[in-house]
XYZ file of C-alpha atoms in Angstrom:
554
model
C -28.168 -39.185 55.800
C -27.924 -41.615 52.901
C -31.501 -40.853 51.811
C -30.828 -37.090 52.037
C -27.795 -37.463 49.735
C -29.840 -39.463 47.254
C -32.586 -36.813 47.236
C -30.001 -34.039 46.738
C -28.523 -35.875 43.787
C -31.947 -36.407 42.221
C -32.795 -32.706 42.634
C -29.457 -31.685 41.044
C -29.976 -34.022 38.079
C -33.531 -32.770 37.632
C -32.325 -29.181 37.707
C -29.688 -29.870 35.079
C -32.038 -31.740 32.800
C -34.675 -29.048 33.153
C -32.289 -26.131 32.281
C -29.815 -27.541 29.743
C -32.362 -28.855 27.170
C -34.139 -25.503 27.203
C -30.876 -23.635 26.553
C -29.791 -26.123 23.886
C -33.120 -26.103 22.065
C -33.113 -22.314 21.994
C -29.525 -22.142 20.795
C -29.938 -24.980 18.270
C -33.626 -25.398 17.379
C -34.856 -28.619 15.806
C -36.097 -27.947 12.268
C -38.770 -29.636 10.180
C -39.717 -29.585 6.515
C -42.119 -26.744 7.335
C -39.552 -24.269 8.667
C -36.190 -25.472 7.321
C -35.979 -23.282 4.202
C -37.242 -20.163 5.954
C -34.712 -20.650 8.769
C -31.646 -21.075 6.542
C -32.720 -18.260 4.183
C -31.298 -15.578 6.462
C -27.577 -15.277 7.252
C -25.360 -18.292 7.960
C -26.816 -21.460 9.523
C -24.722 -24.400 10.732
C -26.996 -27.473 10.658
C -26.465 -30.846 12.274
C -28.296 -33.715 10.501
C -28.406 -36.672 12.875
C -30.150 -39.846 13.936
C -30.934 -40.348 17.636
C -30.177 -44.087 17.218
C -26.680 -43.442 15.800
C -23.837 -43.862 18.294
C -21.745 -41.167 16.550
C -24.691 -38.771 16.772
C -25.094 -39.557 20.449
C -21.367 -38.955 21.034
C -21.515 -35.600 19.249
C -24.616 -34.383 21.136
C -22.904 -32.835 24.212
C -20.214 -31.168 22.034
C -22.885 -29.712 19.720
C -24.933 -28.428 22.670
C -21.847 -26.780 24.141
C -21.030 -25.099 20.807
C -24.573 -23.828 20.305
C -24.937 -22.479 23.849
C -21.429 -20.998 23.956
C -22.059 -19.074 20.713
C -25.783 -18.445 20.995
C -25.198 -14.655 20.808
C -23.600 -14.954 17.365
C -26.989 -14.875 15.669
C -27.545 -11.334 16.990
C -23.999 -10.041 16.526
C -22.583 -11.929 13.530
C -25.630 -13.333 11.739
C -24.441 -16.916 12.450
C -26.771 -19.483 14.036
C -27.108 -23.195 14.807
C -29.894 -25.672 14.021
C -30.426 -29.419 13.812
C -32.576 -31.960 11.951
C -33.672 -35.389 13.266
C -33.439 -37.519 10.128
C -35.577 -40.331 11.644
C -38.490 -37.912 11.830
C -37.551 -35.777 8.777
C -36.386 -38.486 6.375
C -37.545 -36.715 3.180
C -35.884 -33.480 4.220
C -32.555 -35.225 4.846
C -32.828 -37.104 1.570
C -33.406 -33.830 -0.290
C -30.024 -32.604 0.975
C -28.199 -35.876 0.189
C -27.626 -36.834 3.823
C -26.381 -40.439 3.764
C -24.280 -40.617 6.950
C -24.863 -39.473 10.520
C -24.037 -37.049 11.873
C -23.540 -34.662 8.932
C -22.783 -31.011 9.689
C -23.489 -28.625 6.840
C -23.188 -24.828 6.564
C -25.786 -22.811 4.649
C -25.586 -19.151 3.689
C -28.710 -17.358 2.553
C -30.415 -20.618 1.706
C -27.551 -22.262 -0.180
C -25.221 -25.003 0.995
C -21.634 -23.665 1.054
C -19.597 -26.351 2.816
C -19.685 -29.511 4.935
C -17.595 -30.152 8.027
C -15.374 -33.224 7.532
C -12.748 -32.923 10.272
C -12.581 -34.432 13.777
C -15.650 -33.778 15.924
C -13.849 -32.208 18.873
C -14.572 -28.944 20.653
C -11.270 -27.496 19.468
C -11.613 -28.390 15.779
C -15.269 -27.442 15.574
C -14.565 -24.131 17.332
C -11.839 -23.322 14.801
C -14.182 -24.173 11.934
C -17.129 -22.077 13.060
C -14.863 -19.131 13.917
C -13.468 -19.167 10.377
C -16.911 -19.566 8.798
C -18.493 -16.887 10.990
C -15.777 -14.484 9.784
C -16.310 -15.435 6.137
C -20.098 -15.093 6.276
C -20.323 -12.348 8.874
C -23.404 -10.180 8.567
C -23.448 -7.807 11.529
C -26.561 -5.597 11.793
C -25.937 -1.994 10.744
C -27.329 -0.566 13.994
C -25.185 -2.770 16.253
C -22.279 -1.271 18.194
C -19.189 -2.877 16.596
C -17.702 -3.549 20.030
C -20.535 -6.039 20.633
C -19.524 -8.087 17.587
C -16.507 -9.360 19.458
C -13.548 -11.095 17.865
C -13.700 -11.744 14.122
C -11.081 -14.253 13.015
C -8.418 -12.874 10.660
C -7.416 -14.970 7.637
C -8.168 -18.176 9.532
C -7.610 -20.414 6.491
C -4.584 -18.695 4.959
C -6.328 -18.270 1.600
C -7.081 -15.464 -0.843
C -10.721 -14.410 -0.508
C -12.591 -13.375 -3.666
C -14.748 -10.410 -2.654
C -17.751 -9.245 -4.659
C -20.548 -6.710 -4.304
C -22.415 -8.980 -1.859
C -19.477 -9.643 0.472
C -17.199 -6.612 0.122
C -18.737 -4.165 2.622
C -19.802 -6.686 5.249
C -16.363 -8.315 5.322
C -13.873 -5.453 4.890
C -15.542 -3.610 7.758
C -13.706 -6.027 10.040
C -10.042 -5.636 9.069
C -7.239 -5.521 8.423
C -7.383 -6.401 4.719
C -4.799 -6.485 1.942
C -6.890 -6.200 -1.224
C -5.770 -6.627 -4.834
C -7.919 -4.928 -7.464
C -7.321 -6.726 -10.759
C -8.601 -7.667 -14.219
C -8.495 -11.284 -15.501
C -6.868 -10.225 -18.799
C -4.037 -8.333 -17.043
C -0.625 -9.983 -17.565
C 0.890 -8.480 -14.396
C -2.109 -9.771 -12.419
C -1.576 -13.289 -13.770
C 2.098 -13.133 -12.813
C 1.174 -11.982 -9.296
C -1.443 -14.719 -8.704
C 0.841 -17.543 -7.386
C 2.830 -15.100 -5.231
C -0.393 -13.698 -3.840
C -1.542 -17.196 -2.847
C 1.747 -17.705 -0.969
C 1.283 -14.316 0.662
C -2.146 -15.309 1.986
C -0.635 -18.330 3.701
C 2.275 -16.278 5.070
C -0.216 -13.806 6.584
C -2.503 -16.475 8.040
C -4.014 -15.289 11.306
C -2.499 -11.811 10.880
C -3.926 -10.022 7.819
C -6.875 -10.909 5.602
C -5.881 -11.247 1.948
C -8.455 -10.668 -0.795
C -8.913 -9.836 -4.462
C -11.613 -7.982 -6.400
C -12.280 -8.542 -10.103
C -12.870 -5.004 -11.387
C -14.421 -6.217 -14.641
C -17.464 -7.548 -12.778
C -17.364 -5.381 -9.618
C -17.055 -1.911 -11.126
C -18.972 -0.182 -8.330
C -16.424 -1.418 -5.762
C -13.395 -0.422 -7.824
C -14.780 3.065 -8.457
C -14.498 3.741 -4.715
C -10.701 3.739 -4.951
C -8.152 5.664 -7.075
C -7.254 2.694 -9.277
C -5.018 3.820 -12.144
C -3.959 0.400 -13.400
C -3.952 -3.313 -12.621
C -3.074 -4.747 -10.261
C -3.527 -2.110 -7.555
C -3.066 -3.226 -3.949
C -4.363 -1.457 -0.841
C -4.083 -2.140 2.880
C -7.512 -1.364 4.336
C -8.303 -0.942 8.037
C -10.147 1.439 10.366
C -12.093 2.844 7.414
C -9.052 4.017 5.425
C -7.075 2.561 2.505
C -3.363 3.005 1.788
C -1.796 1.921 -1.509
C 1.162 -0.449 -1.768
C 3.733 0.808 -4.286
C 6.605 -1.600 -3.698
C 7.847 -4.650 -5.576
C 5.261 -7.392 -6.119
C 7.344 -9.991 -4.330
C 6.404 -12.135 -1.341
C 8.677 -10.621 1.324
C 8.192 -6.912 0.514
C 4.411 -7.318 0.407
C 4.403 -9.325 3.644
C 6.577 -6.708 5.365
C 4.267 -3.942 4.179
C 1.117 -5.693 5.409
C 2.579 -6.677 8.784
C 3.994 -3.206 9.281
C 0.568 -1.690 8.646
C -1.177 -3.759 11.318
C 1.523 -3.278 13.957
C 1.951 -0.143 16.014
C 4.419 2.223 14.345
C 4.750 4.502 17.384
C 8.497 4.979 17.966
C 9.841 5.661 21.482
C 12.025 8.757 21.828
C 14.028 10.492 24.562
C 15.482 13.981 24.956
C 18.912 12.700 23.873
C 17.905 11.768 20.315
C 14.811 13.911 19.747
C 16.502 17.037 18.365
C 18.279 14.969 15.718
C 14.990 13.275 14.764
C 13.108 16.565 14.690
C 15.667 18.244 12.409
C 15.206 15.485 9.816
C 11.402 15.446 9.797
C 9.055 18.102 8.411
C 6.328 17.020 10.844
C 6.792 15.148 14.142
C 3.987 13.965 16.447
C 4.863 13.240 20.084
C 2.623 11.365 22.527
C 3.692 11.925 26.135
C 2.591 9.510 28.848
C 3.475 8.115 32.264
C 2.725 5.063 34.379
C -0.770 6.356 35.162
C -1.847 6.776 31.528
C -4.939 4.663 30.813
C -4.450 1.689 28.448
C -7.352 2.828 26.243
C -5.508 6.111 25.544
C -2.366 4.257 24.498
C -4.469 1.917 22.338
C -6.120 4.894 20.647
C -2.732 6.452 19.803
C -1.474 3.134 18.419
C -4.623 2.898 16.280
C -3.811 6.295 14.745
C -0.365 4.985 13.808
C -2.119 2.264 11.817
C -4.592 4.659 10.188
C -1.735 6.942 9.073
C 0.693 4.128 8.285
C 3.797 5.456 6.464
C 2.202 8.919 6.385
C 3.200 10.390 9.755
C 6.130 10.263 12.168
C 4.549 9.377 15.508
C 6.745 9.168 18.605
C 6.027 8.387 22.243
C 7.909 9.440 25.336
C 7.838 9.022 29.086
C 11.130 10.916 29.389
C 10.488 13.673 31.938
C 13.305 15.811 30.505
C 11.823 15.785 26.990
C 8.332 16.424 28.373
C 9.762 19.418 30.260
C 11.489 20.739 27.123
C 8.253 20.476 25.175
C 6.308 22.196 27.999
C 3.496 19.692 27.638
C 1.274 17.784 30.056
C 0.802 14.027 30.510
C -0.875 12.418 28.675
C -0.945 14.626 25.600
C -0.382 14.628 21.844
C 1.532 17.452 20.162
C 2.775 18.130 16.648
C 5.937 20.039 15.765
C 6.220 21.496 12.259
C 7.404 24.648 10.513
C 9.211 25.885 13.665
C 5.919 25.711 15.609
C 4.242 23.450 18.159
C 0.515 22.632 18.360
C -1.349 20.602 21.010
C -4.392 18.379 20.472
C -7.138 19.708 22.752
C -9.760 16.944 22.503
C -10.252 13.553 24.137
C -7.398 11.141 23.505
C -9.865 8.254 23.291
C -12.049 9.903 20.624
C -10.758 8.067 17.544
C -12.710 10.151 15.030
C -11.608 13.485 16.514
C -7.977 12.348 16.728
C -8.033 11.181 13.123
C -9.506 14.485 11.927
C -6.958 16.571 13.862
C -3.972 14.575 12.628
C -5.202 14.815 9.037
C -5.574 18.605 9.388
C -2.110 19.263 10.841
C -0.151 16.550 9.045
C 1.029 18.655 6.084
C 3.811 21.229 6.545
C 3.667 24.648 4.935
C 7.208 24.042 3.643
C 7.840 20.459 2.477
C 11.182 18.745 2.096
C 11.463 17.013 -1.271
C 12.213 13.307 -1.183
C 11.805 10.343 -3.507
C 8.176 9.974 -2.385
C 7.056 13.496 -3.337
C 9.609 15.169 -5.619
C 7.721 14.271 -8.797
C 4.403 15.430 -7.377
C 5.657 18.789 -6.097
C 7.972 19.725 -8.968
C 5.505 18.440 -11.548
C 2.556 20.512 -10.336
C 1.638 23.625 -12.343
C 2.544 26.990 -10.847
C 5.544 28.584 -9.194
C 7.626 27.329 -6.309
C 10.052 29.058 -3.934
C 12.676 26.326 -3.606
C 15.298 26.383 -0.875
C 18.411 24.433 -1.899
C 20.294 23.451 1.244
C 23.092 21.094 2.233
C 21.870 19.252 5.386
C 25.249 19.245 7.148
C 26.218 22.828 6.305
C 26.498 25.235 9.227
C 24.313 27.867 7.545
C 21.438 25.469 6.765
C 19.415 25.629 10.052
C 19.224 29.440 9.939
C 18.414 29.439 6.206
C 15.680 26.878 6.767
C 14.105 28.997 9.525
C 14.176 32.123 7.341
C 12.487 30.343 4.428
C 9.756 28.956 6.706
C 9.107 32.366 8.254
C 8.960 33.844 4.747
C 6.311 31.256 3.836
C 4.178 32.165 6.876
C 4.414 35.901 6.205
C 3.629 35.348 2.532
C 0.587 33.279 3.504
C -0.841 36.168 5.563
C -1.578 38.124 2.349
C -4.040 36.888 -0.293
C -2.586 36.114 -3.745
C -4.283 35.345 -7.075
C -1.972 32.405 -7.804
C -0.311 31.488 -4.500
C 3.327 30.511 -4.483
C 4.334 27.197 -2.947
C 7.397 26.624 -0.767
C 9.716 23.607 -0.543
C 13.230 22.539 0.455
C 15.600 20.442 -1.645
C 18.513 18.439 -0.231
C 21.418 19.586 -2.428
C 23.494 16.527 -1.535
C 20.838 13.984 -2.534
C 19.796 15.858 -5.688
C 23.252 17.059 -6.715
C 22.860 16.339 -10.456
C 19.596 18.292 -10.610
C 21.092 21.197 -8.666
C 24.102 21.399 -10.980
C 22.371 20.569 -14.259
C 18.976 22.257 -14.094
C 19.583 24.989 -11.515
C 23.212 25.729 -12.460
C 24.309 25.874 -8.808
C 27.568 24.735 -7.247
C 28.444 24.177 -3.579
C 29.811 27.714 -3.183
C 26.379 29.109 -4.221
C 24.576 27.356 -1.342
C 22.379 27.813 0.567
C 20.136 29.422 -2.057
C 16.452 30.142 -2.745
C 15.185 30.214 -6.329
C 11.748 30.849 -7.800
C 10.992 28.271 -10.461
C 8.242 26.696 -12.519
C 9.585 23.227 -13.181
C 6.691 22.215 -15.403
C 7.315 25.110 -17.817
C 11.091 24.966 -17.237
C 11.318 28.615 -16.180
C 13.085 30.203 -13.231
C 14.093 33.540 -11.694
C 17.705 32.920 -10.619
C 18.609 36.442 -9.430
C 17.166 39.498 -7.729
C 17.006 43.047 -9.093
C 20.755 43.558 -8.592
C 21.618 40.485 -10.684
C 22.837 38.548 -7.639
C 21.602 35.624 -5.591
C 18.962 36.741 -3.127
C 20.095 36.765 0.557
C 18.201 34.206 2.619
C 16.531 36.680 4.934
C 12.787 37.030 5.324
C 12.501 40.625 4.150
C 14.849 40.087 1.192
C 12.965 36.956 0.124
C 9.578 38.680 0.360
C 10.910 41.562 -1.815
C 12.268 39.023 -4.327
C 8.847 37.333 -4.541
C 7.054 40.687 -4.794
C 9.313 41.800 -7.677
C 8.525 38.597 -9.569
C 4.758 38.765 -8.966
C 4.640 42.435 -10.034
C 6.452 41.642 -13.305
C 9.663 43.493 -12.510
C 11.665 40.253 -12.552
C 11.204 38.355 -15.831
C 11.463 34.524 -15.787
C 14.205 32.882 -17.833
C 14.328 29.495 -19.481
C 16.135 26.739 -17.630
C 17.222 25.230 -21.000
C 20.358 25.993 -23.033
C 20.173 26.787 -26.776
C 21.194 23.224 -27.635
C 18.516 21.803 -25.325
C 15.897 24.100 -26.873
C 16.851 22.927 -30.396
C 16.672 19.305 -29.341
C 13.268 19.849 -27.684
C 11.991 21.534 -30.886
C 13.036 18.614 -33.093
C 11.708 16.126 -30.541
C 8.356 17.941 -30.405
C 7.961 17.945 -34.191
C 8.842 14.261 -34.304
C 6.187 13.504 -31.694
C 3.596 15.467 -33.696
C 4.475 13.508 -36.832
C 4.351 10.204 -34.969
C 0.978 11.070 -33.436
C -0.404 12.143 -36.848
C 0.821 8.896 -38.431
C -0.894 6.871 -35.725
C -4.185 8.731 -36.107
C -4.141 8.881 -39.944
C -1.994 5.981 -41.190
C -3.296 6.015 -44.787
C -2.792 9.757 -45.223
C 0.667 9.486 -43.694
C 1.447 6.616 -46.071
C 0.402 8.634 -49.137
C 2.480 11.612 -47.968
C 5.503 9.393 -47.393
C 5.122 7.781 -50.823
C 4.795 11.205 -52.450
C 7.873 12.421 -50.635
C 9.885 9.397 -51.767
C 8.684 9.744 -55.379
C 9.618 13.427 -55.390
C 13.114 12.594 -54.184
C 13.456 9.822 -56.794
C 12.331 12.157 -59.584
C 14.725 14.808 -58.407
C 17.540 12.293 -58.427
C 16.534 10.855 -61.823
C 16.283 14.399 -63.231
C 19.766 15.155 -62.067
C 21.005 11.892 -63.592
C 19.311 12.644 -66.941
C 20.830 16.139 -67.023
C 24.250 14.725 -66.306
C 23.864 12.113 -69.018
C 22.767 14.787 -71.527
C 25.775 16.908 -70.642
C 28.100 13.961 -71.123
C 26.510 13.176 -74.509
C 26.910 16.786 -75.615
C 30.575 16.747 -74.628
C 31.114 13.503 -76.517
C 29.387 14.892 -79.644
C 31.511 18.014 -79.495
C 34.646 15.884 -79.375
C 33.552 13.955 -82.459
C 33.014 17.165 -84.394
C 36.426 18.439 -83.400
């Protein structure tokens, strides 16, 4: 029995020693002077320089083997591999890389040394290090399914990453990323720099934080609508969304964290009608206990892709699902008094994204701080409904304007009219000042061209147009046919002021473009005035002299 146990133990040891070295040598091959440079030339290579006689090297050996075997697939999926060099046998090679202590662990990327590992040689610390470095130097093959790449550490070091043309695409593919596009000479960028460093630490492990110097990476910056420096985008799932808030630590952190979290809001039948009445477009995802997790994950991903662009709700409330006459699971959109259902697979991210993008915009938009400048500032004419949200007549007026927009859309027009709704309470000064409307005139619909400051305040009878579909369509038809003539939105005093202001701007612009000519003209003008004054003085003096002479003669 004793002999049998001994033999079993020997067989087990032999099996272990025959398998483990093979796995370890494949996962961390031993390099020589002949193949070292060719091995480290491709991707990232974490190299252990050691001496077999060194006690510290001997102590590290099992940890290193575990690391290499545990992550042996990283070479195929992340472009990150392990290797080792025996400095007793490859003394010249180790000397060439300034190896003076054993063991030394050094990371190379595309043939160049990028960092050395100087922390404790434990599984935990080494695992943290290689995870961070594999994320920084990730180089996943283009033809590899991204699901095979596995986890890519997010902002593991809490630092701002400087991206360039070599690293930009391979790194930002694995998000999320908050990216600042800047220029070194930009004063606002310099002011942001210390705050941005704090932000990177605050977002450690949650959001990658990076910057791109647009003066040396023009091809990257041309991919985005950058109108000035600094411009900051949150980038994930192949889309970028600009940050337009204050460049302070907390607002930027809130923005970034909000973008990476699910923004799907739960809703029930009790509060849905109130929510729906305040939103131009509402998406509702209905589900139950049997809904597959991958479907829920796909919906949450869409909330990140369309961060701050859509109102996405979820419900398991059977009463609301009944009211909406929808199935489970399903995704619907409610807009412009209509309801549409997504017909494709709820796990097809690309199809979901395309559908949401297509149905996200209403035919009749409500003006808010985020879009009022864009809509009113666009060239062309607008049918603007001016409504008080709490007024009893508003819901019916809103429905009539929307139906008018749909009927108008059915007929082709050379220069199509746009439709929008303005909250008269929020924009009271504009309603009173520019549109000359008081509370007793509301609700109202007016045709206007804000850019040219023209409007058509009344119908053919000289009165406000009734908010009924047929009456509104006739009002629009009379304008488009030339029967109704637009009027200026400016008073006579405002027109005079604009005229003077315009001439002043022309003069200022001319002076800036032709300073010498403007200087000569100004000098000539001053001289002419002085001569005129001196002429008047001389004439007055002559008159006084003549009077004095006359007195003497008398």
